[in-house]
Coordinates of C-alpha atoms in Angstrom, one line a residue:
M23 CA 156.8 4.2 85.7
G24 CA 155.1 6.4 88.3
W25 CA 152.5 9.0 88.9
T26 CA 153.5 10.9 85.8
E27 CA 152.5 7.9 83.7
V28 CA 149.3 7.4 85.8
A29 CA 148.3 11.0 85.1
A30 CA 149.0 10.6 81.4
H31 CA 146.7 7.5 81.2
V32 CA 143.8 9.3 82.9
S33 CA 144.3 12.7 81.5
G34 CA 141.1 14.2 80.1
A35 CA 138.8 11.8 81.9
R36 CA 137.5 14.5 84.2
A37 CA 136.9 16.8 81.3
R38 CA 135.0 14.1 79.4
F39 CA 132.9 13.4 82.5
A40 CA 132.1 17.1 82.8
A41 CA 131.1 17.2 79.2
A42 CA 128.7 14.3 79.8
A43 CA 127.4 16.0 82.9
A44 CA 126.5 19.1 80.9
A45 CA 124.1 16.9 78.9
P46 CA 123.3 14.0 81.3
R47 CA 120.2 12.6 79.5
A48 CA 122.1 12.4 76.2
A49 CA 125.0 10.7 77.9
Q50 CA 122.6 8.2 79.5
E51 CA 120.8 7.5 76.3
A52 CA 124.1 6.9 74.5
L53 CA 125.3 4.5 77.2
L54 CA 121.9 2.6 77.1
A55 CA 122.1 2.4 73.3
S56 CA 125.6 0.8 73.5
I57 CA 124.3 -1.7 76.0
M58 CA 121.3 -2.6 73.9
V59 CA 123.4 -3.1 70.8
R60 CA 126.1 -5.2 72.6
H61 CA 123.6 -7.5 74.2
A62 CA 120.8 -7.7 71.7
G63 CA 121.7 -11.3 70.9
S64 CA 121.5 -12.5 74.5
D65 CA 118.5 -14.6 75.6
F66 CA 117.3 -11.7 77.7
G67 CA 117.9 -9.2 74.9
R68 CA 116.0 -11.2 72.4
R69 CA 113.1 -11.8 74.8
H70 CA 112.8 -8.1 75.6
G71 CA 113.5 -6.8 72.1
F72 CA 116.7 -4.9 72.7
A73 CA 117.2 -4.6 68.9
R74 CA 114.0 -2.6 68.7
I75 CA 114.5 -0.4 71.7
D76 CA 115.1 3.3 71.0
G77 CA 115.7 5.4 74.1
L78 CA 115.2 5.2 77.8
A79 CA 111.4 5.5 77.7
A80 CA 111.1 2.5 75.4
F81 CA 113.5 0.6 77.6
Q82 CA 111.4 1.3 80.6
R83 CA 108.3 0.0 78.8
A84 CA 110.0 -3.2 77.6
V85 CA 111.9 -4.2 80.8
P86 CA 110.3 -4.3 84.2
L87 CA 112.1 -3.3 87.4
R88 CA 113.9 -6.3 88.7
D89 CA 115.0 -7.2 92.3
P90 CA 118.3 -9.1 92.7
Q91 CA 116.5 -12.4 93.2
E92 CA 114.9 -12.0 89.7
H93 CA 118.4 -12.0 88.2
A94 CA 119.4 -15.0 90.3
A95 CA 118.3 -17.8 88.1
D96 CA 119.9 -16.3 85.0
I97 CA 123.2 -15.7 86.8
A98 CA 123.2 -19.2 88.2
A99 CA 122.7 -20.6 84.7
M100 CA 125.6 -18.3 83.5
A101 CA 127.8 -19.6 86.3
A102 CA 127.0 -23.1 85.1
G103 CA 128.1 -22.3 81.6
D104 CA 125.1 -20.7 79.8
T105 CA 126.6 -17.2 79.6
R106 CA 124.2 -16.0 76.9
R107 CA 121.4 -15.8 79.4
L108 CA 122.0 -12.1 80.0
L109 CA 125.1 -11.3 77.9
D110 CA 126.4 -11.4 74.4
E111 CA 130.0 -11.3 75.3
P112 CA 132.3 -13.5 77.4
V113 CA 132.3 -13.4 81.2
L114 CA 135.8 -12.6 82.5
A115 CA 135.0 -13.6 86.0
F116 CA 132.2 -13.5 88.7
E117 CA 132.4 -11.7 92.0
Y118 CA 130.5 -12.3 95.2
T119 CA 128.1 -9.8 96.7
G120 CA 125.8 -10.3 99.7
G121 CA 122.6 -12.2 99.1
S122 CA 119.1 -11.5 100.2
T123 CA 117.5 -14.9 100.9
G124 CA 120.7 -16.9 100.4
A125 CA 124.3 -16.8 101.5
A126 CA 125.7 -14.9 98.6
R127 CA 125.1 -13.9 95.0
L128 CA 127.4 -13.9 92.0
I129 CA 127.8 -10.8 89.8
P130 CA 129.3 -11.2 86.3
L131 CA 132.3 -9.1 85.2
T132 CA 132.8 -8.4 81.5
A133 CA 135.3 -6.4 79.4
S134 CA 132.6 -3.8 78.5
G135 CA 131.4 -3.6 82.1
L136 CA 135.0 -3.0 83.3
A137 CA 135.5 -0.3 80.6
A138 CA 132.4 1.5 81.8
L139 CA 133.7 1.3 85.4
Q140 CA 137.0 2.8 84.2
N141 CA 135.1 5.8 82.8
G142 CA 134.3 6.8 86.4
L143 CA 137.5 5.6 88.0
Y144 CA 139.6 7.5 85.6
A145 CA 137.6 10.7 86.2
W146 CA 138.2 10.3 89.9
I147 CA 141.9 9.7 89.6
D148 CA 142.3 12.5 87.0
D149 CA 140.6 14.9 89.4
L150 CA 142.9 13.7 92.3
C151 CA 146.0 14.3 90.1
T152 CA 145.0 17.8 89.2
A153 CA 143.1 19.0 92.3
R154 CA 145.2 17.3 95.0
P155 CA 148.7 16.9 93.5
A156 CA 150.1 16.0 96.9
V157 CA 148.6 12.5 96.5
T158 CA 151.0 12.0 93.6
A159 CA 154.1 12.8 95.6
G160 CA 154.7 9.3 96.9
S161 CA 153.3 5.7 97.0
S162 CA 149.8 4.6 97.5
Y163 CA 147.9 1.8 99.2
W164 CA 144.8 0.3 97.6
S165 CA 142.5 -2.4 99.0
I166 CA 140.0 -3.7 96.4
S167 CA 139.4 -7.4 96.5
P168 CA 139.1 -9.5 99.7
V169 CA 142.4 -10.6 101.1
A170 CA 143.4 -14.1 102.0
R171 CA 140.9 -15.5 99.6
A172 CA 141.6 -19.0 98.1
P173 CA 141.2 -19.3 94.3
D174 CA 137.7 -20.4 93.4
T175 CA 135.7 -21.1 90.2
T176 CA 132.1 -21.6 89.2
G177 CA 130.9 -25.1 88.3
S178 CA 131.8 -24.3 84.7
G179 CA 135.3 -23.3 85.6
V180 CA 134.9 -19.5 85.4
R181 CA 137.1 -17.7 87.9
I182 CA 135.4 -16.1 91.0
G183 CA 137.3 -12.8 91.4
L184 CA 139.7 -11.4 88.9
D185 CA 143.2 -12.8 88.6
N186 CA 144.6 -9.4 89.6
D187 CA 142.9 -6.2 90.8
A188 CA 144.9 -4.4 88.1
A189 CA 142.2 -5.6 85.6
Y190 CA 139.8 -3.0 87.2
F191 CA 142.1 -0.2 85.9
G192 CA 142.6 -1.3 82.3
A193 CA 145.3 0.7 80.4
A194 CA 146.4 2.5 83.6
A195 CA 147.0 -0.7 85.5
A196 CA 150.7 -1.0 84.9
A197 CA 151.3 2.6 85.8
L198 CA 149.3 2.3 89.0
A199 CA 151.1 -0.9 90.0
S200 CA 154.3 1.1 89.9
V201 CA 153.2 3.4 92.7
L202 CA 151.7 0.8 95.0
A203 CA 153.4 0.5 98.4
V204 CA 152.1 -3.0 98.9
P205 CA 152.2 -5.3 95.8
P206 CA 148.8 -6.9 95.0
A207 CA 150.3 -10.4 95.4
V208 CA 150.4 -9.8 99.2
A209 CA 146.7 -10.2 99.2
T210 CA 147.1 -13.9 98.3
I211 CA 148.8 -14.7 101.6
P212 CA 146.5 -17.4 103.0
T213 CA 146.1 -16.3 106.6
I214 CA 144.6 -13.0 107.8
N215 CA 147.3 -12.6 110.6
D216 CA 150.2 -13.1 108.2
W217 CA 148.7 -10.8 105.6
R218 CA 148.0 -8.1 108.1
M219 CA 151.5 -8.3 109.7
L220 CA 153.4 -8.3 106.4
T221 CA 151.2 -5.5 105.0
L222 CA 151.9 -3.4 108.1
Q223 CA 155.6 -4.0 107.9
I224 CA 155.7 -2.9 104.3
L225 CA 153.6 0.2 105.0
L226 CA 155.5 1.2 108.2
C227 CA 158.7 1.0 106.2
D228 CA 157.4 3.4 103.6
A229 CA 157.8 7.0 104.6
S230 CA 156.5 8.2 101.2
L231 CA 153.0 6.9 101.5
S232 CA 150.7 9.7 100.1
L233 CA 147.4 8.1 99.2
V234 CA 145.2 5.4 100.8
S235 CA 142.2 4.0 99.1
V236 CA 140.0 1.5 101.0
W237 CA 136.4 0.6 101.2
S238 CA 135.2 0.9 104.8
P239 CA 137.1 3.3 107.1
T240 CA 137.1 0.5 109.6
F241 CA 139.5 -1.4 107.4
W242 CA 142.2 1.2 107.7
L243 CA 141.4 1.9 111.4
E244 CA 141.8 -1.8 112.1
L245 CA 145.1 -2.0 110.4
C246 CA 146.3 1.0 112.4
R247 CA 145.0 -0.6 115.6
H248 CA 147.1 -3.7 114.9
A249 CA 150.1 -1.5 114.2
V250 CA 149.8 -0.1 117.7
L251 CA 148.9 -3.5 119.3
R252 CA 151.8 -5.4 117.6
H253 CA 154.3 -2.5 117.4
A254 CA 157.0 -4.4 119.4
E255 CA 157.1 -7.3 116.9
L256 CA 156.9 -5.1 113.9
T257 CA 159.6 -2.6 114.9
Q258 CA 161.9 -5.4 116.0
A259 CA 161.5 -7.1 112.6
I260 CA 162.2 -3.8 110.8
A261 CA 165.3 -3.2 113.0
D262 CA 166.5 -6.7 112.2
G263 CA 165.8 -6.7 108.5
R264 CA 163.6 -9.8 108.5
W265 CA 160.0 -10.5 107.7
V266 CA 157.7 -10.4 110.7
A267 CA 155.7 -13.4 109.4
A268 CA 156.1 -16.3 107.1
M269 CA 156.5 -15.2 103.5
P270 CA 155.2 -17.6 100.9
P271 CA 158.0 -18.6 98.5
A272 CA 156.1 -17.3 95.5
L273 CA 156.3 -13.8 96.9
H274 CA 160.1 -13.7 97.3
A275 CA 160.4 -12.6 93.6
V276 CA 157.9 -9.8 94.2
L277 CA 159.2 -8.5 97.5
P278 CA 163.0 -8.2 98.0
A279 CA 164.3 -9.1 101.5
P280 CA 163.8 -6.2 103.9
V281 CA 166.9 -4.1 104.8
A282 CA 167.7 -3.6 108.5
D283 CA 166.7 -0.1 109.5
P284 CA 167.3 0.4 113.3
A285 CA 166.8 4.2 113.0
R286 CA 163.3 4.0 111.5
A287 CA 162.4 1.1 113.9
R288 CA 163.3 3.4 116.9
M289 CA 161.2 6.3 115.4
L290 CA 158.3 3.9 114.7
A291 CA 158.5 2.5 118.3
T292 CA 158.2 6.0 119.7
A293 CA 155.4 7.1 117.4
L294 CA 153.3 3.9 117.9
S295 CA 153.8 3.7 121.7
A296 CA 152.7 7.3 122.3
A297 CA 149.4 7.9 124.2
R298 CA 148.1 9.1 120.8
P299 CA 150.0 7.4 117.9
D300 CA 151.9 10.0 115.8
W301 CA 150.8 8.9 112.3
S302 CA 152.2 12.1 110.8
A303 CA 155.7 11.1 111.9
I304 CA 155.2 7.6 110.4
W305 CA 153.7 8.9 107.1
P306 CA 154.6 12.5 106.7
Q307 CA 153.5 12.7 103.0
L308 CA 150.0 11.1 103.5
A309 CA 147.7 13.6 101.9
L310 CA 144.3 11.8 101.3
I311 CA 142.4 8.7 102.5
S312 CA 139.6 7.6 100.3
C313 CA 136.9 5.6 102.0
W314 CA 133.1 5.3 102.5
A315 CA 132.0 8.3 104.6
D316 CA 128.2 8.3 104.6
A317 CA 125.4 6.4 106.2
S318 CA 126.7 3.9 108.8
A319 CA 130.3 4.5 107.8
G320 CA 130.0 8.2 108.8
P321 CA 131.1 7.8 112.5
W322 CA 134.1 5.8 111.5
A323 CA 135.1 8.3 108.8
Q324 CA 134.9 11.0 111.4
Q325 CA 137.1 9.0 113.8
L326 CA 139.6 8.5 110.9
A327 CA 139.6 12.3 110.5
R328 CA 140.4 12.7 114.2
E329 CA 143.2 10.2 114.0
F330 CA 144.7 11.8 110.9
P331 CA 144.0 15.5 111.4
A332 CA 146.4 16.6 108.7
V333 CA 145.0 14.3 106.1
Q334 CA 141.9 14.8 103.9
V335 CA 139.4 12.0 104.3
Q336 CA 137.5 11.9 101.0
G337 CA 134.2 10.1 100.9
K338 CA 134.1 7.5 98.1
G339 CA 131.4 7.6 95.5
L340 CA 128.8 4.9 95.6
L341 CA 130.7 2.0 94.1
A342 CA 129.2 -1.4 94.5
T343 CA 130.2 -4.9 93.2
E344 CA 127.4 -4.4 90.7
G345 CA 128.9 -1.3 89.2
M346 CA 129.6 2.4 89.7
I347 CA 126.8 4.7 90.8
S348 CA 128.6 8.0 91.7
V349 CA 132.0 9.6 91.3
A350 CA 133.8 11.5 94.1
L351 CA 135.4 14.8 93.2
C352 CA 137.7 17.1 95.2
D353 CA 135.5 20.2 95.0
G354 CA 133.9 19.7 98.4
G355 CA 130.5 18.6 97.1
D356 CA 128.8 15.2 97.3
P357 CA 129.7 12.6 94.6
V358 CA 128.2 13.0 91.2
A359 CA 126.0 10.4 89.4
A360 CA 128.3 8.1 87.3
I361 CA 126.4 8.8 84.1
T362 CA 129.1 7.4 81.8
S363 CA 129.4 4.1 83.8
S364 CA 125.8 3.0 84.5
V365 CA 122.4 3.8 83.3
L366 CA 120.8 5.2 86.5
E367 CA 117.1 5.5 87.4
F368 CA 115.7 6.6 90.7
E369 CA 112.6 5.1 92.3
D370 CA 110.7 7.3 94.8
D371 CA 108.5 6.0 97.7
H372 CA 105.4 6.1 95.5
G373 CA 106.9 3.8 92.9
R374 CA 107.6 6.5 90.3
V375 CA 110.9 6.0 88.4
L376 CA 112.8 9.0 87.3
A377 CA 115.8 9.5 85.0
C378 CA 118.9 11.4 86.3
D379 CA 117.7 14.7 84.8
E380 CA 114.2 14.3 86.4
V381 CA 115.1 14.0 90.1
Q382 CA 114.5 16.7 92.6
C383 CA 117.1 18.3 94.9
G384 CA 116.4 17.2 98.5
A385 CA 114.4 14.2 97.5
E386 CA 115.3 10.6 98.4
Y387 CA 115.3 7.7 96.1
A388 CA 116.2 4.0 95.7
V389 CA 118.8 3.4 93.0
V390 CA 118.0 1.3 90.0
M391 CA 120.9 0.5 87.6
T392 CA 121.5 -1.0 84.2
T393 CA 125.0 -2.1 83.3
S394 CA 127.0 -3.7 80.4
A395 CA 127.6 -6.7 82.6
G396 CA 124.0 -8.1 82.5
L397 CA 122.1 -6.2 85.1
Y398 CA 119.0 -4.6 83.6
R399 CA 116.8 -2.2 85.7
Y400 CA 118.3 -3.8 88.7
R401 CA 117.1 -2.6 92.1
L402 CA 120.4 -2.1 93.9
G403 CA 119.0 -1.7 97.4
D404 CA 120.8 1.6 98.2
R405 CA 119.0 4.8 99.0
V406 CA 120.4 8.3 98.2
R407 CA 119.4 11.9 98.7
I408 CA 119.9 14.3 95.8
T409 CA 121.9 17.2 97.2
G410 CA 122.6 19.4 94.2
W411 CA 124.1 19.5 90.7
W412 CA 127.4 19.3 89.0
F413 CA 126.7 20.9 85.6
G414 CA 123.5 19.0 84.9
A415 CA 124.2 15.8 86.7
P416 CA 122.8 15.2 90.2
R417 CA 125.0 15.0 93.2
M418 CA 123.9 12.4 95.7
R419 CA 124.6 11.3 99.3
L420 CA 124.3 7.7 100.3
L421 CA 121.7 7.2 103.0
G422 CA 122.2 3.5 103.4
R423 CA 120.5 0.3 102.4
G424 CA 116.7 -0.2 102.3
S425 CA 114.7 -0.8 105.4
D426 CA 115.3 -4.6 105.3
C427 CA 119.1 -4.4 105.2
S428 CA 121.9 -3.5 107.6
D429 CA 125.4 -2.5 106.4
L430 CA 127.9 -1.3 108.9
C431 CA 131.1 -2.0 106.9
G432 CA 130.1 -3.7 103.7
E433 CA 128.5 -6.9 105.1
K434 CA 125.0 -6.2 103.7
L435 CA 122.9 -8.4 106.0
T436 CA 119.3 -8.6 104.8
E437 CA 116.2 -9.4 106.8
A438 CA 115.5 -12.5 104.7
F439 CA 119.0 -13.8 105.2
V440 CA 119.1 -13.2 108.9
L441 CA 115.7 -14.8 109.3
A442 CA 116.8 -17.9 107.3
S443 CA 120.0 -18.0 109.4
C444 CA 118.0 -17.9 112.7
A445 CA 115.8 -20.7 111.4
L446 CA 118.8 -22.7 110.4
I447 CA 120.2 -22.8 113.9
G448 CA 116.8 -23.3 115.5
I449 CA 116.0 -20.0 117.1
D450 CA 112.6 -20.4 118.6
P451 CA 110.0 -17.6 118.0
G452 CA 109.4 -17.6 121.7
L453 CA 112.8 -16.1 122.2
A454 CA 111.7 -12.9 120.4
A455 CA 115.1 -12.7 118.9
R456 CA 116.2 -9.4 117.4
L457 CA 119.6 -8.7 115.8
L458 CA 120.6 -5.1 116.5
P459 CA 123.5 -3.3 114.8
Q460 CA 125.7 -1.4 117.2
L461 CA 128.5 1.2 116.6
Q462 CA 130.0 1.3 120.1
P463 CA 132.6 0.4 121.2
A464 CA 133.2 -1.0 117.7
P465 CA 130.9 -2.1 114.8
R466 CA 129.2 -5.3 115.8
Y467 CA 125.9 -7.0 116.1
E468 CA 124.0 -7.9 119.3
L469 CA 121.4 -10.6 119.6
L470 CA 118.6 -9.5 121.9
L471 CA 116.7 -12.4 123.5
D472 CA 113.8 -12.7 126.0
A473 CA 115.3 -13.3 129.4
Q474 CA 112.3 -15.3 130.5
A475 CA 112.8 -17.8 127.7
I476 CA 116.5 -18.5 127.8
D477 CA 119.3 -18.7 130.4
A478 CA 122.6 -16.8 130.1
Q479 CA 124.7 -19.8 129.0
A480 CA 122.3 -20.8 126.3
A481 CA 122.1 -17.3 125.0
V482 CA 125.9 -17.1 124.6
Q483 CA 125.9 -20.4 122.7
L484 CA 123.1 -19.2 120.5
A485 CA 125.0 -16.0 119.6
L486 CA 128.1 -18.1 118.7
R487 CA 126.0 -20.3 116.4
L488 CA 124.3 -17.4 114.7
D489 CA 127.7 -15.7 114.2
H490 CA 128.8 -18.9 112.4
A491 CA 125.6 -19.1 110.3
L492 CA 125.9 -15.5 109.2
R493 CA 129.4 -16.3 107.8
A494 CA 127.6 -17.9 104.9
N495 CA 127.5 -14.3 103.7
P496 CA 131.1 -13.8 102.4
Q497 CA 131.2 -10.1 103.2
Y498 CA 130.1 -10.7 106.8
A499 CA 132.8 -13.5 107.1
H500 CA 135.4 -11.2 105.6
A501 CA 134.6 -8.3 107.9
R502 CA 134.7 -10.6 110.9
D503 CA 138.0 -12.1 109.9
L504 CA 139.6 -8.7 109.4
G505 CA 138.3 -7.5 112.7
Q506 CA 136.1 -4.8 111.1
L507 CA 133.1 -6.4 112.8
G508 CA 133.4 -7.5 116.4
A509 CA 132.0 -10.8 117.6
L510 CA 128.3 -11.2 117.7
S511 CA 127.2 -11.1 121.4
A512 CA 123.9 -11.9 123.2
R513 CA 121.9 -9.8 125.6
R514 CA 119.0 -11.0 127.6
I515 CA 116.2 -8.5 128.1
D516 CA 113.4 -8.9 130.6
L517 CA 110.0 -9.3 128.9
L518 CA 111.5 -8.6 125.5
A519 CA 108.6 -10.2 123.6
A520 CA 106.0 -8.0 125.3
R521 CA 108.1 -4.9 124.9
L522 CA 108.6 -5.5 121.2
Q523 CA 104.9 -6.0 120.8
A524 CA 104.2 -2.8 122.7
L525 CA 106.6 -0.9 120.5
S526 CA 104.9 -2.2 117.3
L527 CA 101.5 -1.2 118.7
A528 CA 102.8 2.3 119.5
R529 CA 103.8 2.6 115.9
G530 CA 100.3 1.9 114.7
Q531 CA 100.4 -1.8 113.9
R532 CA 97.3 -3.9 114.6
L533 CA 97.7 -6.5 117.4
G534 CA 97.6 -9.3 114.9
D535 CA 100.2 -7.7 112.7
A536 CA 102.6 -6.7 115.6
K537 CA 105.4 -9.0 114.7
P538 CA 108.7 -7.1 114.6
A539 CA 111.3 -7.9 112.0
V540 CA 114.3 -9.9 113.2
L541 CA 116.9 -7.4 111.9
G542 CA 116.9 -4.0 113.6
R543 CA 118.1 -0.7 112.1
I544 CA 120.9 1.3 113.5
D545 CA 118.9 4.5 113.2
D546 CA 116.0 3.3 115.2
P547 CA 116.1 5.2 118.5
D548 CA 113.4 3.1 120.2
L549 CA 115.2 -0.1 119.6
A550 CA 118.5 1.5 120.8
Q551 CA 116.7 2.5 124.0
L552 CA 115.3 -1.0 124.3
A553 CA 118.8 -2.5 124.3
L554 CA 120.1 -0.2 127.0

């Protein structure tokens, strides 16, 4: 198998997506009708009259908008075995996503939900194959599920995480597996360091790499940084024909023993030890890197473009654990609403909720989604700006999370969770603690504390304890383990409490209400100035 088989599996998906985009309301109504029919027998479906709902307007009248926590009790019951709470089909697995008031939330994965996801994925891959044929000239590297994750199940024995990421790709899975540079089984290596070193060795040996698909650009930048940092060990192992780290026995059948390649090792050593690493010498066929490129990921996508000037950096569509919201295309425009994958609604700042054919170009909205995996009128928490149209479907640019959330590289910290974490470790209100996201010199968080209320040594210990408490969010822990997020640090600021109060008053708050939130925003220039 190879890219020819991949292209055959996804052929026509872009054309079908275009046909749906030409009549977006009809496509959304058809998708909603299929969801209502499939899940009418669920507890939620019977309670809200899915069998009687005819069209989006009736659905909006019958089902109120719901925040993630309003799904929490039903999903917890499903994880315990009562799967009919939200669904009338089996749950294949659950997956973690960041929580709002708790450590993490579970999201159900179903066969119909994965099939809807594949509608968008296939359209994207079909577009790549036709518009950027250079990506099909060699191998590819994909990062989907968290690496080094131990197998886990819910209390009722349902798996957390799919057995294999191939399940996301359905019928195209086997063909895609044949073009992977790094077999998916490598992600099961139990330690981050061994996973990283073995992944790098495989990638550095592969001169045919033509496509990289990751979530955050910091994921790939961090891999590349370690390639430079550990190049002596890596190139020596390649020259010797041995694995650079311990290889679990189960992987020996998947990965043949490396062949000694002194010539490539010498080339790699030269390319990686240069003042500016020569990535084009290492991967001369690399044509495209797909990653997040908007909102807080923007600066890192730009850095990636500088590091790989001959490679196209394509912004990913908005694809969350909960489902697909937009599809990236190679035509230079922003991603297009994934109208064949999720039923999408858009809530403006006045509480008005619009369908995909009712939004206004230039306007900003919070995304609401309904999926075939049990999420109904679910407030996702992401904000988008409508930037144009593809046929009749809106193009959108991700602006970031809502005002109570920070998301530098997928960690999704919320105000409620950070506040609970601060309370858990006993941060006193008198410290005027403020957690501020920072982009330089690398993505990280800084804990601002009032210098009059805490000494330097205690501030350092408090930052260490908060860093540990935030690891209850699995995305935060994973980003820290991979090095995508730097260690949380502390900074003492003179008269911080008084300065924060003055800032709140300057923004029009009354004195009695002038209590700043604990989680700062990266785009807040006043807070950034405060931390200087």
